[in-house]
Amino acid sequence: MIEIPLTPASLRCRRKALGLTRAELGDIIGAPESAIRSWEIGKNVPRDPKGVNMLLTGLEVAALDCVDELTTPADCEIEDAGVSPIVLISYVDQVAYEQWCEWADKIPLSMYQACVGDAAVLLAEHGLTVRIIARTS
């Protein structure tokens, strides 16, 4: 596995690519939002940069798995592009997400929403019609 050096810029870019706010990443890591900000501007460094890096890598792998799962039903439809829209479900609130989505125990809601957006782009690039439906509690 390739390890990406944990620099202030890489931390910020990776966090944003995952669709996480500083507060959400802080909750996952167990650090205050102010610490995440401090790391991202280079004022301080994490006590355990390797652990933070491993955690980010784990989240990135989970995000790729999520996007892969979201696009899997369309794999057979790529041959028949445009026949019917592919429906992706996003969740508006935490309650609906936890109630209806199997990813709720793996990744935060904002990260799942980013995965839905990524999956929609990938599917559209293959000429498929994509609809994102919002589900609420």
N, CA, C and O atoms as CSV, one atom per row, in Angstrom:
chain,resi,resn,atom,element,x,y,z
A,1,MET,N,N,0.844,-1.177,0.000
A,1,MET,CA,C,0.000,0.000,0.000
A,1,MET,C,C,0.896,1.250,0.000
A,1,MET,O,O,1.876,1.323,0.741
A,2,ILE,N,N,0.552,2.199,-0.818
A,2,ILE,CA,C,1.308,3.446,-0.905
A,2,ILE,C,C,0.899,4.348,0.246
A,2,ILE,O,O,-0.287,4.527,0.521
A,3,GLU,N,N,1.896,4.913,0.913
A,3,GLU,CA,C,1.600,5.820,2.016
A,3,GLU,C,C,1.802,7.257,1.552
A,3,GLU,O,O,2.855,7.603,1.016
A,4,ILE,N,N,0.803,8.075,1.757
A,4,ILE,CA,C,0.868,9.487,1.401
A,4,ILE,C,C,1.392,10.239,2.617
A,4,ILE,O,O,0.813,10.135,3.698
A,5,PRO,N,N,2.486,11.000,2.460
A,5,PRO,CA,C,2.991,11.757,3.613
A,5,PRO,C,C,1.905,12.682,4.170
A,5,PRO,O,O,1.165,13.314,3.416
A,6,LEU,N,N,1.824,12.747,5.481
A,6,LEU,CA,C,0.810,13.576,6.129
A,6,LEU,C,C,1.343,14.999,6.293
A,6,LEU,O,O,1.942,15.341,7.312
A,7,THR,N,N,1.113,15.809,5.278
A,7,THR,CA,C,1.464,17.225,5.322
A,7,THR,C,C,0.191,18.013,5.604
A,7,THR,O,O,-0.906,17.469,5.478
A,8,PRO,N,N,0.315,19.280,5.982
A,8,PRO,CA,C,-0.909,20.072,6.179
A,8,PRO,C,C,-1.811,20.069,4.938
A,8,PRO,O,O,-3.029,19.930,5.053
A,9,ALA,N,N,-1.211,20.223,3.761
A,9,ALA,CA,C,-2.002,20.248,2.526
A,9,ALA,C,C,-2.643,18.895,2.238
A,9,ALA,O,O,-3.798,18.836,1.816
A,10,SER,N,N,-1.907,17.807,2.462
A,10,SER,CA,C,-2.487,16.483,2.176
A,10,SER,C,C,-3.621,16.167,3.147
A,10,SER,O,O,-4.624,15.570,2.756
A,11,LEU,N,N,-3.469,16.559,4.397
A,11,LEU,CA,C,-4.534,16.337,5.374
A,11,LEU,C,C,-5.803,17.070,4.958
A,11,LEU,O,O,-6.888,16.488,4.961
A,12,ARG,N,N,-5.671,18.339,4.601
A,12,ARG,CA,C,-6.832,19.144,4.197
A,12,ARG,C,C,-7.477,18.575,2.938
A,12,ARG,O,O,-8.698,18.432,2.878
A,13,CYS,N,N,-6.665,18.248,1.933
A,13,CYS,CA,C,-7.205,17.722,0.676
A,13,CYS,C,C,-7.901,16.378,0.877
A,13,CYS,O,O,-8.978,16.143,0.329
A,14,ARG,N,N,-7.293,15.516,1.648
A,14,ARG,CA,C,-7.880,14.197,1.885
A,14,ARG,C,C,-9.172,14.317,2.681
A,14,ARG,O,O,-10.148,13.627,2.384
A,15,ARG,N,N,-9.189,15.187,3.693
A,15,ARG,CA,C,-10.409,15.395,4.485
A,15,ARG,C,C,-11.535,15.886,3.590
A,15,ARG,O,O,-12.651,15.367,3.635
A,16,LYS,N,N,-11.232,16.897,2.773
A,16,LYS,CA,C,-12.260,17.458,1.892
A,16,LYS,C,C,-12.731,16.443,0.851
A,16,LYS,O,O,-13.919,16.389,0.533
A,17,ALA,N,N,-11.813,15.643,0.320
A,17,ALA,CA,C,-12.185,14.626,-0.667
A,17,ALA,C,C,-13.122,13.589,-0.060
A,17,ALA,O,O,-13.946,13.003,-0.763
A,18,LEU,N,N,-12.997,13.365,1.233
A,18,LEU,CA,C,-13.879,12.432,1.930
A,18,LEU,C,C,-15.226,13.057,2.280
A,18,LEU,O,O,-16.135,12.366,2.740
A,19,GLY,N,N,-15.352,14.365,2.063
A,19,GLY,CA,C,-16.613,15.047,2.365
A,19,GLY,C,C,-16.783,15.344,3.843
A,19,GLY,O,O,-17.903,15.543,4.314
A,20,LEU,N,N,-15.680,15.375,4.577
A,20,LEU,CA,C,-15.745,15.589,6.025
A,20,LEU,C,C,-15.425,17.028,6.406
A,20,LEU,O,O,-14.559,17.662,5.802
A,21,THR,N,N,-16.116,17.529,7.391
A,21,THR,CA,C,-15.752,18.814,7.973
A,21,THR,C,C,-14.615,18.569,8.968
A,21,THR,O,O,-14.317,17.426,9.316
A,22,ARG,N,N,-14.002,19.628,9.408
A,22,ARG,CA,C,-12.961,19.491,10.438
A,22,ARG,C,C,-13.538,18.880,11.710
A,22,ARG,O,O,-12.905,18.042,12.352
A,23,ALA,N,N,-14.737,19.307,12.062
A,23,ALA,CA,C,-15.386,18.787,13.269
A,23,ALA,C,C,-15.643,17.284,13.146
A,23,ALA,O,O,-15.424,16.535,14.098
A,24,GLU,N,N,-16.105,16.845,11.977
A,24,GLU,CA,C,-16.378,15.417,11.784
A,24,GLU,C,C,-15.096,14.596,11.853
A,24,GLU,O,O,-15.064,13.540,12.483
A,25,LEU,N,N,-14.037,15.084,11.202
A,25,LEU,CA,C,-12.766,14.363,11.277
A,25,LEU,C,C,-12.268,14.342,12.713
A,25,LEU,O,O,-11.752,13.328,13.183
A,26,GLY,N,N,-12.423,15.455,13.403
A,26,GLY,CA,C,-12.028,15.516,14.803
A,26,GLY,C,C,-12.779,14.503,15.650
A,26,GLY,O,O,-12.189,13.854,16.514
A,27,ASP,N,N,-14.076,14.363,15.409
A,27,ASP,CA,C,-14.877,13.366,16.142
A,27,ASP,C,C,-14.361,11.952,15.887
A,27,ASP,O,O,-14.286,11.138,16.808
A,28,ILE,N,N,-14.009,11.666,14.645
A,28,ILE,CA,C,-13.517,10.335,14.290
A,28,ILE,C,C,-12.157,10.066,14.936
A,28,ILE,O,O,-11.901,8.976,15.446
A,29,ILE,N,N,-11.298,11.075,14.903
A,29,ILE,CA,C,-9.941,10.927,15.439
A,29,ILE,C,C,-9.912,11.043,16.953
A,29,ILE,O,O,-9.041,10.481,17.618
A,30,GLY,N,N,-10.877,11.781,17.487
A,30,GLY,CA,C,-10.861,12.040,18.924
A,30,GLY,C,C,-10.048,13.280,19.265
A,30,GLY,O,O,-9.391,13.351,20.304
A,31,ALA,N,N,-10.108,14.252,18.367
A,31,ALA,CA,C,-9.384,15.509,18.557
A,31,ALA,C,C,-10.358,16.663,18.319
A,31,ALA,O,O,-11.294,16.528,17.532
A,32,PRO,N,N,-10.148,17.788,18.987
A,32,PRO,CA,C,-11.044,18.928,18.746
A,32,PRO,C,C,-10.863,19.510,17.346
A,32,PRO,O,O,-9.809,19.375,16.723
A,33,GLU,N,N,-11.910,20.153,16.879
A,33,GLU,CA,C,-11.859,20.799,15.565
A,33,GLU,C,C,-10.680,21.771,15.469
A,33,GLU,O,O,-10.049,21.885,14.418
A,34,SER,N,N,-10.390,22.459,16.549
A,34,SER,CA,C,-9.284,23.418,16.546
A,34,SER,C,C,-7.940,22.728,16.289
A,34,SER,O,O,-7.046,23.315,15.680
A,35,ALA,N,N,-7.802,21.490,16.752
A,35,ALA,CA,C,-6.561,20.744,16.493
A,35,ALA,C,C,-6.442,20.409,15.010
A,35,ALA,O,O,-5.363,20.522,14.427
A,36,ILE,N,N,-7.549,19.998,14.403
A,36,ILE,CA,C,-7.532,19.683,12.967
A,36,ILE,C,C,-7.143,20.934,12.183
A,36,ILE,O,O,-6.321,20.870,11.269
A,37,ARG,N,N,-7.734,22.067,12.544
A,37,ARG,CA,C,-7.398,23.332,11.874
A,37,ARG,C,C,-5.924,23.649,12.041
A,37,ARG,O,O,-5.253,24.050,11.090
A,38,SER,N,N,-5.432,23.471,13.235
A,38,SER,CA,C,-4.024,23.744,13.531
A,38,SER,C,C,-3.103,22.849,12.703
A,38,SER,O,O,-2.058,23.294,12.230
A,39,TRP,N,N,-3.493,21.593,12.533
A,39,TRP,CA,C,-2.685,20.682,11.714
A,39,TRP,C,C,-2.733,21.088,10.253
A,39,TRP,O,O,-1.723,21.026,9.551
A,40,GLU,N,N,-3.914,21.506,9.792
A,40,GLU,CA,C,-4.073,21.849,8.378
A,40,GLU,C,C,-3.350,23.133,7.986
A,40,GLU,O,O,-2.985,23.306,6.823
A,41,ILE,N,N,-3.143,24.019,8.925
A,41,ILE,CA,C,-2.407,25.244,8.598
A,41,ILE,C,C,-0.924,25.115,8.940
A,41,ILE,O,O,-0.150,26.048,8.726
A,42,GLY,N,N,-0.537,23.966,9.466
A,42,GLY,CA,C,0.871,23.718,9.754
A,42,GLY,C,C,1.364,24.297,11.062
A,42,GLY,O,O,2.569,24.327,11.314
A,43,LYS,N,N,0.454,24.754,11.891
A,43,LYS,CA,C,0.843,25.332,13.178
A,43,LYS,C,C,1.327,24.249,14.142
A,43,LYS,O,O,2.292,24.454,14.879
A,44,ASN,N,N,0.658,23.101,14.133
A,44,ASN,CA,C,1.023,21.956,14.967
A,44,ASN,C,C,0.944,20.695,14.123
A,44,ASN,O,O,0.452,20.715,12.995
A,45,VAL,N,N,1.438,19.594,14.689
A,45,VAL,CA,C,1.333,18.296,14.029
A,45,VAL,C,C,0.631,17.327,14.977
A,45,VAL,O,O,0.699,17.489,16.195
A,46,PRO,N,N,-0.037,16.330,14.426
A,46,PRO,CA,C,-0.686,15.348,15.296
A,46,PRO,C,C,0.348,14.609,16.148
A,46,PRO,O,O,1.488,14.422,15.724
A,47,ARG,N,N,-0.053,14.192,17.342
A,47,ARG,CA,C,0.846,13.405,18.196
A,47,ARG,C,C,1.211,12.089,17.531
A,47,ARG,O,O,2.327,11.591,17.678
A,48,ASP,N,N,0.256,11.535,16.799
A,48,ASP,CA,C,0.459,10.249,16.133
A,48,ASP,C,C,0.160,10.403,14.637
A,48,ASP,O,O,-0.886,9.952,14.170
A,49,PRO,N,N,1.067,11.035,13.884
A,49,PRO,CA,C,0.777,11.264,12.460
A,49,PRO,C,C,0.572,9.967,11.680
A,49,PRO,O,O,-0.236,9.926,10.752
A,50,LYS,N,N,1.287,8.919,12.041
A,50,LYS,CA,C,1.121,7.641,11.350
A,50,LYS,C,C,-0.286,7.081,11.601
A,50,LYS,O,O,-0.912,6.540,10.689
A,51,GLY,N,N,-0.780,7.213,12.840
A,51,GLY,CA,C,-2.129,6.756,13.157
A,51,GLY,C,C,-3.184,7.538,12.404
A,51,GLY,O,O,-4.152,6.963,11.906
A,52,VAL,N,N,-3.001,8.862,12.316
A,52,VAL,CA,C,-3.938,9.708,11.564
A,52,VAL,C,C,-3.915,9.316,10.089
A,52,VAL,O,O,-4.958,9.233,9.440
A,53,ASN,N,N,-2.719,9.077,9.573
A,53,ASN,CA,C,-2.569,8.675,8.180
A,53,ASN,C,C,-3.264,7.342,7.921
A,53,ASN,O,O,-3.948,7.182,6.910
A,54,MET,N,N,-3.091,6.394,8.825
A,54,MET,CA,C,-3.733,5.088,8.678
A,54,MET,C,C,-5.259,5.223,8.743
A,54,MET,O,O,-5.979,4.562,7.995
A,55,LEU,N,N,-5.737,6.073,9.632
A,55,LEU,CA,C,-7.176,6.294,9.745
A,55,LEU,C,C,-7.731,6.895,8.450
A,55,LEU,O,O,-8.767,6.454,7.954
A,56,LEU,N,N,-7.042,7.901,7.905
A,56,LEU,CA,C,-7.478,8.504,6.643
A,56,LEU,C,C,-7.482,7.471,5.521
A,56,LEU,O,O,-8.408,7.429,4.712
A,57,THR,N,N,-6.453,6.648,5.477
A,57,THR,CA,C,-6.385,5.609,4.451
A,57,THR,C,C,-7.560,4.643,4.593
A,57,THR,O,O,-8.159,4.243,3.595
A,58,GLY,N,N,-7.888,4.272,5.816
A,58,GLY,CA,C,-9.034,3.395,6.047
A,58,GLY,C,C,-10.337,4.017,5.575
A,58,GLY,O,O,-11.177,3.345,4.976
A,59,LEU,N,N,-10.500,5.316,5.851
A,59,LEU,CA,C,-11.700,6.016,5.392
A,59,LEU,C,C,-11.742,6.088,3.866
A,59,LEU,O,O,-12.803,5.941,3.259
A,60,GLU,N,N,-10.583,6.315,3.255
A,60,GLU,CA,C,-10.519,6.379,1.791
A,60,GLU,C,C,-10.869,5.034,1.163
A,60,GLU,O,O,-11.569,4.985,0.151
A,61,VAL,N,N,-10.393,3.956,1.748
A,61,VAL,CA,C,-10.733,2.613,1.258
A,61,VAL,C,C,-12.241,2.377,1.416
A,61,VAL,O,O,-12.885,1.852,0.508
A,62,ALA,N,N,-12.794,2.760,2.554
A,62,ALA,CA,C,-14.235,2.609,2.776
A,62,ALA,C,C,-15.028,3.414,1.745
A,62,ALA,O,O,-16.046,2.944,1.236
A,63,ALA,N,N,-14.561,4.626,1.440
A,63,ALA,CA,C,-15.247,5.458,0.446
A,63,ALA,C,C,-15.201,4.802,-0.931
A,63,ALA,O,O,-16.200,4.805,-1.650
A,64,LEU,N,N,-14.069,4.248,-1.299
A,64,LEU,CA,C,-13.968,3.561,-2.591
A,64,LEU,C,C,-14.891,2.345,-2.633
A,64,LEU,O,O,-15.536,2.085,-3.649
A,65,ASP,N,N,-14.950,1.610,-1.536
A,65,ASP,CA,C,-15.852,0.460,-1.457
A,65,ASP,C,C,-17.309,0.900,-1.592
A,65,ASP,O,O,-18.107,0.245,-2.264
A,66,CYS,N,N,-17.642,2.009,-0.950
A,66,CYS,CA,C,-19.008,2.532,-1.011
A,66,CYS,C,C,-19.367,2.938,-2.439
A,66,CYS,O,O,-20.437,2.583,-2.933
A,67,VAL,N,N,-18.485,3.672,-3.101
A,67,VAL,CA,C,-18.733,4.087,-4.485
A,67,VAL,C,C,-18.857,2.854,-5.378
A,67,VAL,O,O,-19.724,2.794,-6.250
A,68,ASP,N,N,-17.987,1.878,-5.154
A,68,ASP,CA,C,-18.047,0.645,-5.932
A,68,ASP,C,C,-19.403,-0.046,-5.757
A,68,ASP,O,O,-20.013,-0.495,-6.727
A,69,GLU,N,N,-19.856,-0.122,-4.515
A,69,GLU,CA,C,-21.153,-0.755,-4.255
A,69,GLU,C,C,-22.301,0.043,-4.879
A,69,GLU,O,O,-23.246,-0.537,-5.414
A,70,LEU,N,N,-22.215,1.359,-4.810
A,70,LEU,CA,C,-23.275,2.196,-5.387
A,70,LEU,C,C,-23.344,2.062,-6.904
A,70,LEU,O,O,-24.418,2.197,-7.490
A,71,THR,N,N,-22.218,1.802,-7.537
A,71,THR,CA,C,-22.202,1.698,-9.004
A,71,THR,C,C,-22.382,0.268,-9.505
A,71,THR,O,O,-22.609,0.068,-10.698
A,72,THR,N,N,-22.290,-0.719,-8.640
A,72,THR,CA,C,-22.393,-2.120,-9.044
A,72,THR,C,C,-23.691,-2.465,-9.760
A,72,THR,O,O,-23.643,-3.154,-10.779
A,73,PRO,N,N,-24.852,-2.019,-9.276
A,73,PRO,CA,C,-26.086,-2.385,-9.988
A,73,PRO,C,C,-26.100,-1.904,-11.441
A,73,PRO,O,O,-26.840,-2.446,-12.263
A,74,ALA,N,N,-25.313,-0.922,-11.752
A,74,ALA,CA,C,-25.305,-0.372,-13.106
A,74,ALA,C,C,-24.342,-1.108,-14.023
A,74,ALA,O,O,-24.373,-0.893,-15.234
A,75,ASP,N,N,-23.492,-1.967,-13.484
A,75,ASP,CA,C,-22.485,-2.634,-14.302
A,75,ASP,C,C,-23.080,-3.325,-15.528
A,75,ASP,O,O,-22.533,-3.215,-16.625
A,76,CYS,N,N,-24.177,-4.024,-15.354
A,76,CYS,CA,C,-24.792,-4.718,-16.490
A,76,CYS,C,C,-25.540,-3.750,-17.394
A,76,CYS,O,O,-25.794,-4.063,-18.557
A,77,GLU,N,N,-25.894,-2.585,-16.879
A,77,GLU,CA,C,-26.673,-1.640,-17.673
A,77,GLU,C,C,-25.803,-0.733,-18.546
A,77,GLU,O,O,-26.320,-0.023,-19.409
A,78,ILE,N,N,-24.495,-0.752,-18.329
A,78,ILE,CA,C,-23.619,0.091,-19.135
A,78,ILE,C,C,-23.739,-0.285,-20.610
A,78,ILE,O,O,-23.656,0.576,-21.486
A,79,GLU,N,N,-23.933,-1.575,-20.877
A,79,GLU,CA,C,-24.119,-2.021,-22.255
A,79,GLU,C,C,-25.384,-1.420,-22.865
A,79,GLU,O,O,-25.423,-1.141,-24.064
A,80,ASP,N,N,-26.403,-1.223,-22.057
A,80,ASP,CA,C,-27.674,-0.669,-22.517
A,80,ASP,C,C,-27.839,0.765,-22.024
A,80,ASP,O,O,-28.910,1.146,-21.551
A,81,ALA,N,N,-26.781,1.551,-22.135
A,81,ALA,CA,C,-26.774,2.910,-21.594
A,81,ALA,C,C,-27.998,3.698,-22.027
A,81,ALA,O,O,-28.390,3.690,-23.194
A,82,GLY,N,N,-28.581,4.368,-21.069
A,82,GLY,CA,C,-29.691,5.254,-21.344
A,82,GLY,C,C,-31.056,4.590,-21.341
A,82,GLY,O,O,-32.062,5.275,-21.527
A,83,VAL,N,N,-31.128,3.290,-21.139
A,83,VAL,CA,C,-32.409,2.597,-21.178
A,83,VAL,C,C,-33.303,3.054,-20.029
A,83,VAL,O,O,-34.458,3.420,-20.244
A,84,SER,N,N,-32.771,3.034,-18.815
A,84,SER,CA,C,-33.547,3.511,-17.675
A,84,SER,C,C,-32.598,4.215,-16.711
A,84,SER,O,O,-31.409,3.898,-16.664
A,85,PRO,N,N,-33.112,5.158,-15.952
A,85,PRO,CA,C,-32.216,5.877,-15.042
A,85,PRO,C,C,-31.748,4.993,-13.890
A,85,PRO,O,O,-32.488,4.139,-13.400
A,86,ILE,N,N,-30.533,5.211,-13.480
A,86,ILE,CA,C,-29.991,4.564,-12.297
A,86,ILE,C,C,-30.368,5.473,-11.120
A,86,ILE,O,O,-30.101,6.674,-11.151
A,87,VAL,N,N,-30.976,4.909,-10.106
A,87,VAL,CA,C,-31.407,5.693,-8.957
A,87,VAL,C,C,-30.429,5.470,-7.810
A,87,VAL,O,O,-30.179,4.340,-7.392
A,88,LEU,N,N,-29.892,6.561,-7.320
A,88,LEU,CA,C,-29.033,6.537,-6.137
A,88,LEU,C,C,-29.788,7.219,-5.010
A,88,LEU,O,O,-30.429,8.250,-5.212
A,89,ILE,N,N,-29.707,6.645,-3.840
A,89,ILE,CA,C,-30.421,7.219,-2.699
A,89,ILE,C,C,-29.436,7.907,-1.786
A,89,ILE,O,O,-28.437,7.323,-1.365
A,90,SER,N,N,-29.733,9.162,-1.484
A,90,SER,CA,C,-28.979,9.909,-0.493
A,90,SER,C,C,-29.905,10.129,0.699
A,90,SER,O,O,-31.120,9.959,0.594
A,91,TYR,N,N,-29.339,10.495,1.793
A,91,TYR,CA,C,-30.121,10.683,3.018
A,91,TYR,C,C,-29.950,12.112,3.499
A,91,TYR,O,O,-28.838,12.639,3.542
A,92,VAL,N,N,-31.065,12.732,3.858
A,92,VAL,CA,C,-31.065,14.128,4.266
A,92,VAL,C,C,-30.657,14.287,5.721
A,92,VAL,O,O,-30.014,15.270,6.090
A,93,ASP,N,N,-31.032,13.314,6.547
A,93,ASP,CA,C,-30.749,13.461,7.973
A,93,ASP,C,C,-30.150,12.179,8.549
A,93,ASP,O,O,-30.257,11.103,7.960
A,94,GLN,N,N,-29.533,12.318,9.683
A,94,GLN,CA,C,-28.848,11.221,10.350
A,94,GLN,C,C,-29.796,10.078,10.712
A,94,GLN,O,O,-29.428,8.907,10.617
A,95,VAL,N,N,-31.019,10.421,11.127
A,95,VAL,CA,C,-31.983,9.399,11.524
A,95,VAL,C,C,-32.303,8.474,10.342
A,95,VAL,O,O,-32.270,7.252,10.485
A,96,ALA,N,N,-32.607,9.045,9.198
A,96,ALA,CA,C,-32.911,8.235,8.011
A,96,ALA,C,C,-31.692,7.431,7.588
A,96,ALA,O,O,-31.811,6.262,7.222
A,97,TYR,N,N,-30.542,8.045,7.638
A,97,TYR,CA,C,-29.300,7.364,7.260
A,97,TYR,C,C,-29.078,6.133,8.129
A,97,TYR,O,O,-28.795,5.049,7.618
A,98,GLU,N,N,-29.203,6.298,9.423
A,98,GLU,CA,C,-28.989,5.176,10.335
A,98,GLU,C,C,-30.085,4.112,10.202
A,98,GLU,O,O,-29.829,2.923,10.393
A,99,GLN,N,N,-31.286,4.542,9.878
A,99,GLN,CA,C,-32.402,3.599,9.765
A,99,GLN,C,C,-32.348,2.781,8.483
A,99,GLN,O,O,-32.665,1.592,8.499
A,100,TRP,N,N,-31.951,3.397,7.371
A,100,TRP,CA,C,-32.099,2.760,6.075
A,100,TRP,C,C,-30.807,2.347,5.383
A,100,TRP,O,O,-30.846,1.563,4.435
A,101,CYS,N,N,-29.676,2.851,5.829
A,101,CYS,CA,C,-28.452,2.619,5.058
A,101,CYS,C,C,-27.454,1.739,5.811
A,101,CYS,O,O,-27.115,2.011,6.962
A,102,GLU,N,N,-26.997,0.696,5.153
A,102,GLU,CA,C,-26.024,-0.209,5.756
A,102,GLU,C,C,-24.651,0.434,5.950
A,102,GLU,O,O,-23.826,-0.084,6.702
A,103,TRP,N,N,-24.405,1.543,5.286
A,103,TRP,CA,C,-23.116,2.237,5.416
A,103,TRP,C,C,-23.049,3.101,6.668
A,103,TRP,O,O,-21.977,3.597,7.015
A,104,ALA,N,N,-24.166,3.289,7.346
A,104,ALA,CA,C,-24.216,4.187,8.503
A,104,ALA,C,C,-23.270,3.779,9.621
A,104,ALA,O,O,-22.790,4.634,10.366
A,105,ASP,N,N,-23.000,2.496,9.749
A,105,ASP,CA,C,-22.092,2.073,10.806
A,105,ASP,C,C,-20.635,2.045,10.348
A,105,ASP,O,O,-19.743,1.681,11.114
A,106,LYS,N,N,-20.402,2.434,9.085
A,106,LYS,CA,C,-19.043,2.409,8.544
A,106,LYS,C,C,-18.468,3.798,8.277
A,106,LYS,O,O,-17.288,4.053,8.520
A,107,ILE,N,N,-19.323,4.694,7.773
A,107,ILE,CA,C,-18.847,6.036,7.415
A,107,ILE,C,C,-19.888,7.083,7.814
A,107,ILE,O,O,-21.080,6.782,7.877
A,108,PRO,N,N,-19.437,8.310,8.084
A,108,PRO,CA,C,-20.379,9.379,8.435
A,108,PRO,C,C,-21.294,9.746,7.256
A,108,PRO,O,O,-20.964,9.499,6.096
A,109,LEU,N,N,-22.430,10.332,7.578
A,109,LEU,CA,C,-23.410,10.726,6.569
A,109,LEU,C,C,-22.804,11.626,5.496
A,109,LEU,O,O,-23.028,11.397,4.308
A,110,SER,N,N,-22.051,12.633,5.887
A,110,SER,CA,C,-21.484,13.553,4.888
A,110,SER,C,C,-20.555,12.826,3.927
A,110,SER,O,O,-20.482,13.170,2.747
A,111,MET,N,N,-19.856,11.836,4.422
A,111,MET,CA,C,-18.971,11.042,3.580
A,111,MET,C,C,-19.788,10.181,2.618
A,111,MET,O,O,-19.432,10.040,1.448
A,112,TYR,N,N,-20.873,9.612,3.110
A,112,TYR,CA,C,-21.759,8.834,2.242
A,112,TYR,C,C,-22.332,9.722,1.133
A,112,TYR,O,O,-22.406,9.307,-0.024
A,113,GLN,N,N,-22.734,10.938,1.488
A,113,GLN,CA,C,-23.277,11.859,0.491
A,113,GLN,C,C,-22.232,12.174,-0.586
A,113,GLN,O,O,-22.566,12.273,-1.767
A,114,ALA,N,N,-20.973,12.331,-0.178
A,114,ALA,CA,C,-19.895,12.555,-1.148
A,114,ALA,C,C,-19.741,11.334,-2.057
A,114,ALA,O,O,-19.501,11.483,-3.255
A,115,CYS,N,N,-19.878,10.135,-1.499
A,115,CYS,CA,C,-19.791,8.903,-2.289
A,115,CYS,C,C,-20.918,8.822,-3.318
A,115,CYS,O,O,-20.698,8.400,-4.453
A,116,VAL,N,N,-22.116,9.224,-2.923
A,116,VAL,CA,C,-23.247,9.236,-3.854
A,116,VAL,C,C,-22.940,10.178,-5.017
A,116,VAL,O,O,-23.188,9.844,-6.175
A,117,GLY,N,N,-22.404,11.348,-4.705
A,117,GLY,CA,C,-22.032,12.290,-5.760
A,117,GLY,C,C,-20.962,11.723,-6.682
A,117,GLY,O,O,-21.054,11.864,-7.901
A,118,ASP,N,N,-19.943,11.080,-6.105
A,118,ASP,CA,C,-18.886,10.472,-6.913
A,118,ASP,C,C,-19.447,9.363,-7.801
A,118,ASP,O,O,-19.094,9.262,-8.975
A,119,ALA,N,N,-20.323,8.534,-7.234
A,119,ALA,CA,C,-20.931,7.441,-8.003
A,119,ALA,C,C,-21.758,7.997,-9.164
A,119,ALA,O,O,-21.727,7.455,-10.268
A,120,ALA,N,N,-22.491,9.071,-8.912
A,120,ALA,CA,C,-23.309,9.677,-9.973
A,120,ALA,C,C,-22.444,10.159,-11.129
A,120,ALA,O,O,-22.787,9.969,-12.295
A,121,VAL,N,N,-21.333,10.778,-10.798
A,121,VAL,CA,C,-20.415,11.261,-11.845
A,121,VAL,C,C,-19.859,10.092,-12.648
A,121,VAL,O,O,-19.835,10.140,-13.878
A,122,LEU,N,N,-19.414,9.046,-11.964
A,122,LEU,CA,C,-18.868,7.874,-12.660
A,122,LEU,C,C,-19.897,7.243,-13.597
A,122,LEU,O,O,-19.581,6.885,-14.732
A,123,LEU,N,N,-21.115,7.113,-13.113
A,123,LEU,CA,C,-22.170,6.527,-13.941
A,123,LEU,C,C,-22.506,7.415,-15.138
A,123,LEU,O,O,-22.686,6.924,-16.253
A,124,ALA,N,N,-22.589,8.708,-14.904
A,124,ALA,CA,C,-22.895,9.643,-15.993
A,124,ALA,C,C,-21.791,9.640,-17.053
A,124,ALA,O,O,-22.065,9.792,-18.243
A,125,GLU,N,N,-20.544,9.465,-16.613
A,125,GLU,CA,C,-19.436,9.397,-17.566
A,125,GLU,C,C,-19.556,8.200,-18.505
A,125,GLU,O,O,-18.970,8.196,-19.587
A,126,HIS,N,N,-20.312,7.187,-18.092
A,126,HIS,CA,C,-20.552,6.017,-18.937
A,126,HIS,C,C,-21.844,6.161,-19.738
A,126,HIS,O,O,-22.329,5.193,-20.324
A,127,GLY,N,N,-22.388,7.351,-19.759
A,127,GLY,CA,C,-23.575,7.616,-20.562
A,127,GLY,C,C,-24.879,7.188,-19.925
A,127,GLY,O,O,-25.915,7.154,-20.589
A,128,LEU,N,N,-24.838,6.861,-18.648
A,128,LEU,CA,C,-26.059,6.444,-17.965
A,128,LEU,C,C,-26.788,7.644,-17.383
A,128,LEU,O,O,-26.166,8.611,-16.944
A,129,THR,N,N,-28.095,7.571,-17.383
A,129,THR,CA,C,-28.915,8.596,-16.750
A,129,THR,C,C,-28.990,8.279,-15.265
A,129,THR,O,O,-29.325,7.162,-14.870
A,130,VAL,N,N,-28.677,9.264,-14.460
A,130,VAL,CA,C,-28.630,9.054,-13.008
A,130,VAL,C,C,-29.599,10.012,-12.334
A,130,VAL,O,O,-29.668,11.194,-12.671
A,131,ARG,N,N,-30.349,9.475,-11.369
A,131,ARG,CA,C,-31.208,10.301,-10.514
A,131,ARG,C,C,-30.800,10.063,-9.080
A,131,ARG,O,O,-30.666,8.921,-8.640
A,132,ILE,N,N,-30.605,11.141,-8.358
A,132,ILE,CA,C,-30.321,11.034,-6.930
A,132,ILE,C,C,-31.600,11.401,-6.190
A,132,ILE,O,O,-32.140,12.496,-6.354
A,133,ILE,N,N,-32.068,10.478,-5.382
A,133,ILE,CA,C,-33.291,10.658,-4.621
A,133,ILE,C,C,-32.916,10.901,-3.158
A,133,ILE,O,O,-32.082,10.188,-2.599
A,134,ALA,N,N,-33.529,11.902,-2.551
A,134,ALA,CA,C,-33.275,12.189,-1.146
A,134,ALA,C,C,-34.283,11.449,-0.278
A,134,ALA,O,O,-35.489,11.495,-0.522
A,135,ARG,N,N,-33.773,10.776,0.724
A,135,ARG,CA,C,-34.648,10.067,1.653
A,135,ARG,C,C,-34.546,10.718,3.028
A,135,ARG,O,O,-33.452,10.993,3.520
A,136,THR,N,N,-35.691,10.957,3.631
A,136,THR,CA,C,-35.725,11.549,4.972
A,136,THR,C,C,-36.372,10.572,5.941
A,136,THR,O,O,-36.939,9.555,5.542
A,137,SER,N,N,-36.273,10.902,7.209
A,137,SER,CA,C,-36.859,10.008,8.219
A,137,SER,C,C,-38.344,10.200,8.335
A,137,SER,O,O,-38.993,9.529,9.137
